[in-house]
mmCIF file with all atom_site columns, C-alpha atoms in Angstrom:
data_model
loop_
_atom_site.group_PDB
_atom_site.id
_atom_site.type_symbol
_atom_site.label_atom_id
_atom_site.label_alt_id
_atom_site.label_comp_id
_atom_site.label_asym_id
_atom_site.label_entity_id
_atom_site.label_seq_id
_atom_site.pdbx_PDB_ins_code
_atom_site.Cartn_x
_atom_site.Cartn_y
_atom_site.Cartn_z
_atom_site.occupancy
_atom_site.B_iso_or_equiv
_atom_site.pdbx_formal_charge
_atom_site.auth_seq_id
_atom_site.auth_comp_id
_atom_site.auth_asym_id
_atom_site.auth_atom_id
_atom_site.pdbx_PDB_model_num
ATOM 1  C CA . UNK A 1 1  ? 6.206  40.641 18.712 1.00 0.00 ? 1  UNK A CA 1
ATOM 2  C CA . UNK A 1 2  ? 2.855  38.857 18.609 1.00 0.00 ? 2  UNK A CA 1
ATOM 3  C CA . UNK A 1 3  ? 2.601  39.614 14.908 1.00 0.00 ? 3  UNK A CA 1
ATOM 4  C CA . UNK A 1 4  ? 6.006  38.053 14.319 1.00 0.00 ? 4  UNK A CA 1
ATOM 5  C CA . UNK A 1 5  ? 4.989  34.986 16.315 1.00 0.00 ? 5  UNK A CA 1
ATOM 6  C CA . UNK A 1 6  ? 1.790  34.682 14.268 1.00 0.00 ? 6  UNK A CA 1
ATOM 7  C CA . UNK A 1 7  ? 3.815  35.001 11.092 1.00 0.00 ? 7  UNK A CA 1
ATOM 8  C CA . UNK A 1 8  ? 6.259  32.289 12.137 1.00 0.00 ? 8  UNK A CA 1
ATOM 9  C CA . UNK A 1 9  ? 3.861  29.849 13.794 1.00 0.00 ? 9  UNK A CA 1
ATOM 10 C CA . UNK A 1 10 ? 0.353  30.805 12.788 1.00 0.00 ? 10 UNK A CA 1
ATOM 11 C CA . UNK A 1 11 ? -1.198 31.235 9.396  1.00 0.00 ? 11 UNK A CA 1
ATOM 12 C CA . UNK A 1 12 ? 2.105  32.598 8.089  1.00 0.00 ? 12 UNK A CA 1
ATOM 13 C CA . UNK A 1 13 ? 3.944  29.298 8.488  1.00 0.00 ? 13 UNK A CA 1
ATOM 14 C CA . UNK A 1 14 ? 3.643  28.502 4.794  1.00 0.00 ? 14 UNK A CA 1
ATOM 15 C CA . UNK A 1 15 ? 4.926  31.949 3.875  1.00 0.00 ? 15 UNK A CA 1
ATOM 16 C CA . UNK A 1 16 ? 7.767  31.583 6.379  1.00 0.00 ? 16 UNK A CA 1
ATOM 17 C CA . UNK A 1 17 ? 8.725  28.229 4.857  1.00 0.00 ? 17 UNK A CA 1
ATOM 18 C CA . UNK A 1 18 ? 9.099  29.906 1.464  1.00 0.00 ? 18 UNK A CA 1
ATOM 19 C CA . UNK A 1 19 ? 11.641 32.463 2.713  1.00 0.00 ? 19 UNK A CA 1
ATOM 20 C CA . UNK A 1 20 ? 15.334 31.993 2.090  1.00 0.00 ? 20 UNK A CA 1
ATOM 21 C CA . UNK A 1 21 ? 17.371 30.326 4.819  1.00 0.00 ? 21 UNK A CA 1
ATOM 22 C CA . UNK A 1 22 ? 19.209 33.601 5.427  1.00 0.00 ? 22 UNK A CA 1
ATOM 23 C CA . UNK A 1 23 ? 15.963 35.526 5.907  1.00 0.00 ? 23 UNK A CA 1
ATOM 24 C CA . UNK A 1 24 ? 14.571 32.835 8.212  1.00 0.00 ? 24 UNK A CA 1
ATOM 25 C CA . UNK A 1 25 ? 17.702 32.990 10.352 1.00 0.00 ? 25 UNK A CA 1
ATOM 26 C CA . UNK A 1 26 ? 17.555 36.800 10.462 1.00 0.00 ? 26 UNK A CA 1
ATOM 27 C CA . UNK A 1 27 ? 13.928 36.679 11.613 1.00 0.00 ? 27 UNK A CA 1
ATOM 28 C CA . UNK A 1 28 ? 14.720 34.044 14.237 1.00 0.00 ? 28 UNK A CA 1
ATOM 29 C CA . UNK A 1 29 ? 17.593 36.172 15.527 1.00 0.00 ? 29 UNK A CA 1
ATOM 30 C CA . UNK A 1 30 ? 15.413 39.279 15.608 1.00 0.00 ? 30 UNK A CA 1
ATOM 31 C CA . UNK A 1 31 ? 12.661 37.411 17.453 1.00 0.00 ? 31 UNK A CA 1
ATOM 32 C CA . UNK A 1 32 ? 15.166 36.107 19.988 1.00 0.00 ? 32 UNK A CA 1
ATOM 33 C CA . UNK A 1 33 ? 16.607 39.584 20.615 1.00 0.00 ? 33 UNK A CA 1
ATOM 34 C CA . UNK A 1 34 ? 13.139 41.108 20.954 1.00 0.00 ? 34 UNK A CA 1
ATOM 35 C CA . UNK A 1 35 ? 12.131 38.356 23.369 1.00 0.00 ? 35 UNK A CA 1
ATOM 36 C CA . UNK A 1 36 ? 15.237 38.909 25.500 1.00 0.00 ? 36 UNK A CA 1
ATOM 37 C CA . UNK A 1 37 ? 14.737 42.688 25.510 1.00 0.00 ? 37 UNK A CA 1
ATOM 38 C CA . UNK A 1 38 ? 11.101 42.286 26.514 1.00 0.00 ? 38 UNK A CA 1
ATOM 39 C CA . UNK A 1 39 ? 11.981 39.918 29.362 1.00 0.00 ? 39 UNK A CA 1
ATOM 40 C CA . UNK A 1 40 ? 14.577 42.382 30.662 1.00 0.00 ? 40 UNK A CA 1
ATOM 41 C CA . UNK A 1 41 ? 12.085 45.248 30.407 1.00 0.00 ? 41 UNK A CA 1
ATOM 42 C CA . UNK A 1 42 ? 9.511  43.308 32.434 1.00 0.00 ? 42 UNK A CA 1
ATOM 43 C CA . UNK A 1 43 ? 11.946 41.934 35.036 1.00 0.00 ? 43 UNK A CA 1
ATOM 44 C CA . UNK A 1 44 ? 15.007 44.211 35.133 1.00 0.00 ? 44 UNK A CA 1
#
């Protein structure tokens, strides 16, 4: 998850900006699901 965050907000921001809108939305959705799953795993 940290790698995805780095990709989206860190040095990968330029690369992220070059992705198609569909791919960006898919990555945002994936990140959101992973974040929710992680929160539930930590605090069930």
